[in-house]
Amino acid sequence: MDISEIIIAGDTPGVEWRLPVFRFKGTKPEAPRTYIQAALHANELPGTALLHFLLERLRQAESEGGILGDITVVPQANPIGAAQLHFGELQGRFDLGTRTNFNRDFPLIALGERPSLVENIDRHSAVDRLKRHLLSMALGAELVLDLHCDDEGLQYAYVDETFWPEASDLAAALDMQAVFLSDGESSAFEEAVAHAWKHESAGERRTSLPGRLSVTVELRGTRDVYPEMARKDAEGLYRFLAGRGVVAAENHPLPAFGVVAPLNNIEIIRAPEAGAILFHRDVGESVKAGELLATIIARPGMADGALEVRAPQDGLIVTRVSTRFARRRADLMKIACGEPSRAVRKPGTLEA
Ligand SMILES: [Zn+2]
């Protein structure tokens, strides 16, 4: 294993950021190359914990000659976000300077343009340098995993339709309860990787990418950071890598996984008015159309002060917000359903 650091100059005098990168050299040139990062949203730590244990497992595999394909791991992909403590709270999701989501605005390039990402990198701000380094590393691999988590949530993933159903092995290995099939239209990290592959050379657009995978994994909620959970997830990810021939291991059969829903079938439940949120149902529960999901106390003490929020159709509650105060139209839940939602949505990953 080789550990190196990418040094990113800050945008003000006297500041620089260090990004540790772990690399394992594979013994089989034909084995897939893998890139895994966690905590691009710096306050999402389940993936960092997972990668700590995965790296331990990979070091052991290396000592036994079991690393077949090259593996690059960045356990904490966003030192800039991790430093943004604001009014006592870590603001790891948006760059405070530009209000840009750290998981948006990745350059959408063709794979052939990869060298341009880090050419004359001094022209770019620290956050853009960070994004360019991360994307450049990812584009040197065939398997790319970006580890995130939700606010409160089940184990699930956003998978571009291009990689489905081939990626069902990852869903099974990580014991996912839901998979959201996305249509790859934003500038999120996983979509920028897939974009580069689809447009391998300029003017081309591939609709199938066998043997490749770029995915956003949502490792439950922000507070789901526990030793046993992280170890189990690391074992799951190792099993996925073994199944793809990246590491050597006995192949155990993978278990079945949960619900698969295209993004059009995700009902985003919103607060009709501002108020205190009283949830009646939790993540992981199946609900029927018309069932009570939450009460919003919009005008406390008034006879008509409480509003009911009900399920628009049958489905599985995949995520829920952790705050108990809602602004008008704030998201409360995501429910994976059998039928398309009647609400309109923007293309691309919902909010990874
Ligand atoms: Zn995230």
CSV table of C-alpha atoms and ligand atoms in Angstrom, one decimal:
chain,number,residue,atom,x,y,z
A,1,MET,CA,0.0,0.0,0.0
A,2,ASP,CA,1.2,3.5,-0.9
A,3,ILE,CA,0.0,6.5,1.1
A,4,SER,CA,0.4,9.9,-0.5
A,5,GLU,CA,-1.1,13.3,0.0
A,6,ILE,CA,-2.5,15.7,-2.6
A,7,ILE,CA,-1.8,19.2,-1.5
A,8,ILE,CA,-4.3,21.9,-2.4
A,9,ALA,CA,-3.3,25.5,-1.9
A,10,GLY,CA,-6.0,27.5,-0.1
A,11,ASP,CA,-7.6,30.6,-1.6
A,12,THR,CA,-6.1,32.8,1.1
A,13,PRO,CA,-2.5,33.3,2.3
A,14,GLY,CA,-1.1,30.7,4.7
A,15,VAL,CA,-3.7,28.0,4.1
A,16,GLU,CA,-3.3,24.7,2.4
A,17,TRP,CA,-5.3,21.4,2.4
A,18,ARG,CA,-4.0,17.9,2.5
A,19,LEU,CA,-5.8,15.0,1.0
A,20,PRO,CA,-4.5,11.5,1.9
A,21,VAL,CA,-4.8,8.9,-0.9
A,22,PHE,CA,-4.3,5.2,-0.3
A,23,ARG,CA,-3.2,3.1,-3.3
A,24,PHE,CA,-2.9,-0.7,-3.8
A,25,LYS,CA,-1.2,-2.1,-6.8
A,26,GLY,CA,-3.0,-5.1,-8.4
A,27,THR,CA,-1.2,-8.2,-9.6
A,28,LYS,CA,-3.5,-8.9,-12.6
A,29,PRO,CA,-3.4,-6.3,-15.3
A,30,GLU,CA,-6.8,-7.4,-16.7
A,31,ALA,CA,-8.6,-7.0,-13.3
A,32,PRO,CA,-10.8,-3.9,-12.9
A,33,ARG,CA,-9.3,-0.8,-11.3
A,34,THR,CA,-11.3,0.7,-8.4
A,35,TYR,CA,-11.7,4.1,-6.9
A,36,ILE,CA,-13.6,4.7,-3.7
A,37,GLN,CA,-14.1,7.9,-1.8
A,38,ALA,CA,-16.2,9.0,1.2
A,39,ALA,CA,-17.3,12.2,2.9
A,40,LEU,CA,-17.4,14.4,-0.2
A,41,HIS,CA,-20.2,15.9,1.9
A,42,ALA,CA,-17.9,16.4,4.8
A,43,ASN,CA,-20.5,15.8,7.5
A,44,GLU,CA,-21.4,12.3,6.1
A,45,LEU,CA,-19.1,9.9,8.0
A,46,PRO,CA,-20.5,6.4,7.7
A,47,GLY,CA,-18.4,5.9,4.5
A,48,THR,CA,-15.2,7.2,6.3
A,49,ALA,CA,-15.8,4.6,9.0
A,50,LEU,CA,-16.5,1.9,6.4
A,51,LEU,CA,-13.3,2.7,4.6
A,52,HIS,CA,-11.2,2.6,7.7
A,53,PHE,CA,-12.2,-1.0,8.1
A,54,LEU,CA,-12.0,-1.8,4.4
A,55,LEU,CA,-8.4,-0.5,4.3
A,56,GLU,CA,-7.5,-2.8,7.2
A,57,ARG,CA,-9.0,-5.7,5.2
A,58,LEU,CA,-7.2,-4.6,2.0
A,59,ARG,CA,-3.8,-4.4,3.9
A,60,GLN,CA,-4.4,-8.0,5.1
A,61,ALA,CA,-5.4,-9.1,1.6
A,62,GLU,CA,-2.2,-7.5,0.2
A,63,SER,CA,0.0,-9.4,2.7
A,64,GLU,CA,-1.6,-12.6,1.3
A,65,GLY,CA,-1.1,-11.5,-2.4
A,66,GLY,CA,-4.8,-11.0,-2.8
A,67,ILE,CA,-5.0,-7.6,-4.5
A,68,LEU,CA,-5.7,-8.3,-8.2
A,69,GLY,CA,-6.8,-4.9,-9.5
A,70,ASP,CA,-5.4,-1.5,-8.7
A,71,ILE,CA,-7.4,0.1,-5.8
A,72,THR,CA,-7.4,3.8,-4.8
A,73,VAL,CA,-9.2,4.9,-1.6
A,74,VAL,CA,-9.8,8.4,-0.4
A,75,PRO,CA,-11.5,8.0,3.0
A,76,GLN,CA,-12.1,11.7,3.7
A,77,ALA,CA,-12.5,13.4,0.3
A,78,ASN,CA,-13.3,16.9,1.5
A,79,PRO,CA,-10.9,18.6,4.0
A,80,ILE,CA,-12.3,22.0,2.9
A,81,GLY,CA,-15.8,21.1,4.0
A,82,ALA,CA,-14.6,19.4,7.1
A,83,ALA,CA,-13.2,22.7,8.4
A,84,GLN,CA,-16.4,24.7,7.9
A,85,LEU,CA,-17.7,24.9,11.5
A,86,HIS,CA,-20.3,27.6,11.5
A,87,PHE,CA,-22.3,28.7,14.5
A,88,GLY,CA,-21.3,25.5,16.2
A,89,GLU,CA,-22.4,23.2,13.4
A,90,LEU,CA,-20.4,21.4,10.7
A,91,GLN,CA,-21.5,22.7,7.3
A,92,GLY,CA,-20.1,19.9,5.1
A,93,ARG,CA,-22.6,20.0,2.3
A,94,PHE,CA,-22.2,23.4,0.7
A,95,ASP,CA,-19.0,25.5,0.1
A,96,LEU,CA,-19.7,28.5,2.3
A,97,GLY,CA,-17.8,30.8,0.0
A,98,THR,CA,-19.9,30.1,-3.1
A,99,ARG,CA,-23.0,28.3,-1.7
A,100,THR,CA,-22.3,25.5,-4.2
A,101,ASN,CA,-23.1,21.9,-3.2
A,102,PHE,CA,-19.8,20.1,-2.9
A,103,ASN,CA,-21.4,17.3,-4.9
A,104,ARG,CA,-22.3,19.4,-7.9
A,105,ASP,CA,-20.5,21.4,-10.5
A,106,PHE,CA,-18.0,18.6,-11.4
A,107,PRO,CA,-16.7,19.2,-14.9
A,108,LEU,CA,-18.6,17.3,-17.6
A,109,ILE,CA,-15.9,16.2,-19.9
A,110,ALA,CA,-15.2,13.3,-22.3
A,111,LEU,CA,-12.8,10.6,-21.0
A,112,GLY,CA,-10.2,11.5,-23.6
A,113,GLU,CA,-10.0,15.0,-22.0
A,114,ARG,CA,-9.0,13.6,-18.6
A,115,PRO,CA,-5.5,15.1,-18.6
A,116,SER,CA,-7.0,18.6,-19.0
A,117,LEU,CA,-8.6,18.3,-15.5
A,118,VAL,CA,-5.3,18.9,-13.7
A,119,GLU,CA,-3.5,20.9,-16.4
A,120,ASN,CA,-2.7,24.4,-15.2
A,121,ILE,CA,-4.7,23.6,-12.1
A,122,ASP,CA,-3.5,26.8,-10.4
A,123,ARG,CA,-6.1,28.7,-12.4
A,124,HIS,CA,-8.8,27.2,-10.3
A,125,SER,CA,-10.1,27.9,-6.8
A,126,ALA,CA,-9.3,25.5,-4.0
A,127,VAL,CA,-12.7,23.8,-4.2
A,128,ASP,CA,-12.5,23.4,-7.9
A,129,ARG,CA,-9.0,22.0,-7.6
A,130,LEU,CA,-10.3,19.5,-5.1
A,131,LYS,CA,-13.1,18.4,-7.5
A,132,ARG,CA,-10.7,18.1,-10.4
A,133,HIS,CA,-8.2,15.9,-8.5
A,134,LEU,CA,-11.1,13.7,-7.3
A,135,LEU,CA,-12.6,13.3,-10.8
A,136,SER,CA,-9.2,12.7,-12.3
A,137,MET,CA,-8.4,9.9,-9.9
A,138,ALA,CA,-11.9,8.3,-10.5
A,139,LEU,CA,-11.5,8.4,-14.3
A,140,GLY,CA,-8.4,6.2,-13.9
A,141,ALA,CA,-10.7,3.4,-12.7
A,142,GLU,CA,-13.6,1.2,-14.1
A,143,LEU,CA,-15.4,0.8,-10.7
A,144,VAL,CA,-16.1,4.1,-8.9
A,145,LEU,CA,-18.0,4.3,-5.6
A,146,ASP,CA,-18.9,7.6,-3.9
A,147,LEU,CA,-20.0,7.0,-0.3
A,148,HIS,CA,-22.6,9.3,1.1
A,149,CYS,CA,-25.4,9.1,3.6
A,150,ASP,CA,-28.9,10.7,4.0
A,151,ASP,CA,-30.3,12.6,6.9
A,152,GLU,CA,-32.2,9.6,8.3
A,153,GLY,CA,-32.3,6.7,5.9
A,154,LEU,CA,-32.2,3.1,4.9
A,155,GLN,CA,-29.2,1.6,3.1
A,156,TYR,CA,-29.8,2.6,-0.5
A,157,ALA,CA,-28.0,3.8,-3.7
A,158,TYR,CA,-28.5,6.0,-6.7
A,159,VAL,CA,-27.6,3.9,-9.8
A,160,ASP,CA,-27.6,5.3,-13.3
A,161,GLU,CA,-29.9,3.1,-15.5
A,162,THR,CA,-26.8,2.4,-17.7
A,163,PHE,CA,-25.3,0.2,-15.0
A,164,TRP,CA,-28.5,-1.7,-14.1
A,165,PRO,CA,-29.0,-4.6,-13.5
A,166,GLU,CA,-25.3,-5.3,-13.6
A,167,ALA,CA,-24.9,-3.3,-10.4
A,168,SER,CA,-27.3,-5.6,-8.5
A,169,ASP,CA,-24.2,-7.3,-7.1
A,170,LEU,CA,-23.3,-4.1,-5.2
A,171,ALA,CA,-26.9,-3.8,-3.9
A,172,ALA,CA,-26.8,-7.3,-2.6
A,173,ALA,CA,-23.3,-7.1,-1.1
A,174,LEU,CA,-24.2,-4.0,0.8
A,175,ASP,CA,-27.5,-5.4,1.9
A,176,MET,CA,-29.4,-2.4,0.4
A,177,GLN,CA,-33.1,-2.0,1.1
A,178,ALA,CA,-33.7,0.2,-2.0
A,179,VAL,CA,-32.1,1.2,-5.3
A,180,PHE,CA,-33.1,4.4,-7.1
A,181,LEU,CA,-32.4,4.2,-10.8
A,182,SER,CA,-31.4,7.6,-12.0
A,183,ASP,CA,-31.1,9.1,-15.4
A,184,GLY,CA,-27.7,10.8,-15.1
A,185,GLU,CA,-28.4,14.5,-15.8
A,186,SER,CA,-26.8,16.6,-13.1
A,187,SER,CA,-23.2,17.5,-12.4
A,188,ALA,CA,-22.9,15.3,-9.3
A,189,PHE,CA,-19.6,13.3,-9.0
A,190,GLU,CA,-21.0,9.9,-10.0
A,191,GLU,CA,-22.7,11.5,-13.0
A,192,ALA,CA,-19.6,13.4,-14.1
A,193,VAL,CA,-17.7,10.0,-14.1
A,194,ALA,CA,-20.5,8.3,-16.1
A,195,HIS,CA,-20.7,11.3,-18.4
A,196,ALA,CA,-17.0,11.0,-19.2
A,197,TRP,CA,-17.4,7.3,-20.0
A,198,LYS,CA,-20.5,7.7,-22.1
A,199,HIS,CA,-18.6,10.4,-24.2
A,200,GLU,CA,-15.4,8.4,-24.3
A,201,SER,CA,-14.3,10.5,-27.2
A,202,ALA,CA,-15.9,13.7,-28.3
A,203,GLY,CA,-19.1,13.4,-30.3
A,204,GLU,CA,-19.8,9.8,-29.1
A,205,ARG,CA,-22.6,8.7,-26.7
A,206,ARG,CA,-22.5,5.2,-25.4
A,207,THR,CA,-25.7,3.8,-23.8
A,208,SER,CA,-24.1,0.7,-22.3
A,209,LEU,CA,-20.9,0.4,-20.2
A,210,PRO,CA,-20.4,-3.2,-19.4
A,211,GLY,CA,-17.8,-3.9,-16.6
A,212,ARG,CA,-18.0,-0.3,-15.4
A,213,LEU,CA,-19.8,1.2,-12.5
A,214,SER,CA,-20.2,4.7,-11.0
A,215,VAL,CA,-22.5,4.9,-8.1
A,216,THR,CA,-23.6,7.1,-5.1
A,217,VAL,CA,-24.1,4.8,-2.1
A,218,GLU,CA,-26.2,6.2,0.7
A,219,LEU,CA,-25.1,4.5,3.9
A,220,ARG,CA,-28.2,5.1,6.0
A,221,GLY,CA,-28.3,8.4,8.0
A,222,THR,CA,-25.7,10.9,9.3
A,223,ARG,CA,-25.9,9.5,12.8
A,224,ASP,CA,-25.5,5.8,11.7
A,225,VAL,CA,-21.8,5.7,12.5
A,226,TYR,CA,-21.1,2.6,14.6
A,227,PRO,CA,-18.3,0.1,14.8
A,228,GLU,CA,-20.3,-3.0,14.0
A,229,MET,CA,-22.2,-1.3,11.2
A,230,ALA,CA,-19.1,0.0,9.6
A,231,ARG,CA,-17.3,-3.4,9.8
A,232,LYS,CA,-20.3,-5.2,8.3
A,233,ASP,CA,-20.5,-2.6,5.5
A,234,ALA,CA,-16.7,-3.0,4.9
A,235,GLU,CA,-17.1,-6.8,4.7
A,236,GLY,CA,-20.0,-6.2,2.2
A,237,LEU,CA,-17.9,-3.9,0.0
A,238,TYR,CA,-15.0,-6.4,0.1
A,239,ARG,CA,-17.5,-9.1,-1.1
A,240,PHE,CA,-18.5,-6.9,-4.0
A,241,LEU,CA,-14.8,-6.3,-4.9
A,242,ALA,CA,-14.2,-10.1,-4.7
A,243,GLY,CA,-17.2,-10.8,-7.0
A,244,ARG,CA,-15.8,-8.3,-9.6
A,245,GLY,CA,-12.3,-9.9,-9.4
A,246,VAL,CA,-10.6,-6.9,-7.8
A,247,VAL,CA,-9.5,-8.9,-4.7
A,248,ALA,CA,-9.2,-12.6,-4.2
A,249,ALA,CA,-11.7,-14.3,-2.0
A,250,GLU,CA,-14.0,-17.3,-1.9
A,251,ASN,CA,-17.2,-16.2,-3.6
A,252,HIS,CA,-20.1,-16.6,-1.3
A,253,PRO,CA,-23.5,-16.3,-2.8
A,254,LEU,CA,-25.0,-12.8,-2.3
A,255,PRO,CA,-28.3,-12.3,-0.6
A,256,ALA,CA,-31.3,-10.8,-2.3
A,257,PHE,CA,-31.9,-7.0,-1.9
A,258,GLY,CA,-34.9,-4.7,-1.5
A,259,VAL,CA,-36.9,-2.5,-3.8
A,260,VAL,CA,-35.8,-1.0,-7.1
A,261,ALA,CA,-37.5,2.2,-8.2
A,262,PRO,CA,-36.8,4.6,-11.0
A,263,LEU,CA,-36.5,8.2,-9.7
A,264,ASN,CA,-39.9,9.0,-11.3
A,265,ASN,CA,-41.4,6.6,-8.7
A,266,ILE,CA,-40.0,8.4,-5.7
A,267,GLU,CA,-42.6,10.4,-3.9
A,268,ILE,CA,-41.0,13.4,-2.1
A,269,ILE,CA,-43.3,14.3,0.7
A,270,ARG,CA,-43.4,18.0,1.5
A,271,ALA,CA,-44.7,20.1,4.4
A,272,PRO,CA,-47.9,22.0,3.3
A,273,GLU,CA,-47.1,24.8,5.8
A,274,ALA,CA,-44.4,25.7,8.3
A,275,GLY,CA,-44.6,24.1,11.7
A,276,ALA,CA,-43.4,21.4,14.1
A,277,ILE,CA,-43.2,18.0,12.5
A,278,LEU,CA,-44.7,15.0,14.4
A,279,PHE,CA,-43.8,11.9,12.5
A,280,HIS,CA,-46.2,8.9,12.7
A,281,ARG,CA,-44.1,6.6,10.5
A,282,ASP,CA,-40.3,5.8,10.3
A,283,VAL,CA,-37.8,4.8,7.7
A,284,GLY,CA,-38.1,1.2,6.7
A,285,GLU,CA,-41.8,1.1,7.1
A,286,SER,CA,-44.2,0.2,4.2
A,287,VAL,CA,-47.2,2.5,3.9
A,288,LYS,CA,-50.5,2.4,2.0
A,289,ALA,CA,-52.0,5.2,0.0
A,290,GLY,CA,-53.8,7.7,2.3
A,291,GLU,CA,-52.0,6.6,5.5
A,292,LEU,CA,-51.0,9.3,7.9
A,293,LEU,CA,-47.2,10.1,7.7
A,294,ALA,CA,-46.9,13.2,9.8
A,295,THR,CA,-48.8,15.9,11.5
A,296,ILE,CA,-47.6,19.5,11.1
A,297,ILE,CA,-48.5,21.8,14.0
A,298,ALA,CA,-48.7,25.0,12.0
A,299,ARG,CA,-50.7,27.1,14.5
A,300,PRO,CA,-50.1,25.7,18.0
A,301,GLY,CA,-53.1,25.8,20.3
A,302,MET,CA,-55.6,26.6,17.5
A,303,ALA,CA,-58.5,24.1,16.9
A,304,ASP,CA,-57.6,23.9,13.2
A,305,GLY,CA,-53.8,24.4,13.8
A,306,ALA,CA,-52.7,20.8,12.9
A,307,LEU,CA,-52.3,19.6,9.4
A,308,GLU,CA,-52.2,16.0,8.2
A,309,VAL,CA,-49.7,14.8,5.7
A,310,ARG,CA,-50.7,11.5,4.0
A,311,ALA,CA,-49.1,9.0,1.6
A,312,PRO,CA,-50.0,9.7,-2.0
A,313,GLN,CA,-49.6,6.0,-2.9
A,314,ASP,CA,-48.3,2.7,-1.5
A,315,GLY,CA,-44.5,2.5,-0.9
A,316,LEU,CA,-41.5,2.0,1.3
A,317,ILE,CA,-40.2,5.0,3.4
A,318,VAL,CA,-36.5,5.3,2.4
A,319,THR,CA,-35.6,8.6,4.0
A,320,ARG,CA,-36.8,11.1,6.6
A,321,VAL,CA,-35.5,14.5,7.8
A,322,SER,CA,-34.0,14.7,11.2
A,323,THR,CA,-35.1,18.2,11.9
A,324,ARG,CA,-38.5,18.6,13.6
A,325,PHE,CA,-39.2,22.1,12.3
A,326,ALA,CA,-40.5,22.4,8.7
A,327,ARG,CA,-40.6,25.5,6.5
A,328,ARG,CA,-43.4,25.6,3.9
A,329,ARG,CA,-42.7,23.0,1.1
A,330,ALA,CA,-39.7,21.6,3.0
A,331,ASP,CA,-38.9,17.9,2.2
A,332,LEU,CA,-40.1,15.5,4.9
A,333,MET,CA,-39.6,12.0,3.4
A,334,LYS,CA,-38.8,10.0,0.3
A,335,ILE,CA,-41.0,7.1,-0.4
A,336,ALA,CA,-40.1,4.5,-3.1
A,337,CYS,CA,-43.3,3.5,-4.9
A,338,GLY,CA,-44.6,1.2,-7.6
A,339,GLU,CA,-46.0,3.9,-9.8
A,340,PRO,CA,-44.6,7.2,-11.1
A,341,SER,CA,-45.2,10.2,-8.9
A,342,ARG,CA,-47.5,12.9,-10.3
A,343,ALA,CA,-45.1,15.6,-8.9
A,344,VAL,CA,-42.6,17.2,-11.3
A,345,ARG,CA,-38.9,16.9,-10.6
A,346,LYS,CA,-35.6,18.1,-12.0
A,347,PRO,CA,-33.5,15.5,-13.8
A,348,GLY,CA,-30.6,13.8,-12.1
A,349,THR,CA,-29.8,12.5,-8.6
A,350,LEU,CA,-32.3,13.9,-6.1
A,351,GLU,CA,-30.0,15.3,-3.3
A,352,ALA,CA,-27.0,13.1,-2.9
B,1,ZN,ZN,-24.0,13.4,0.4
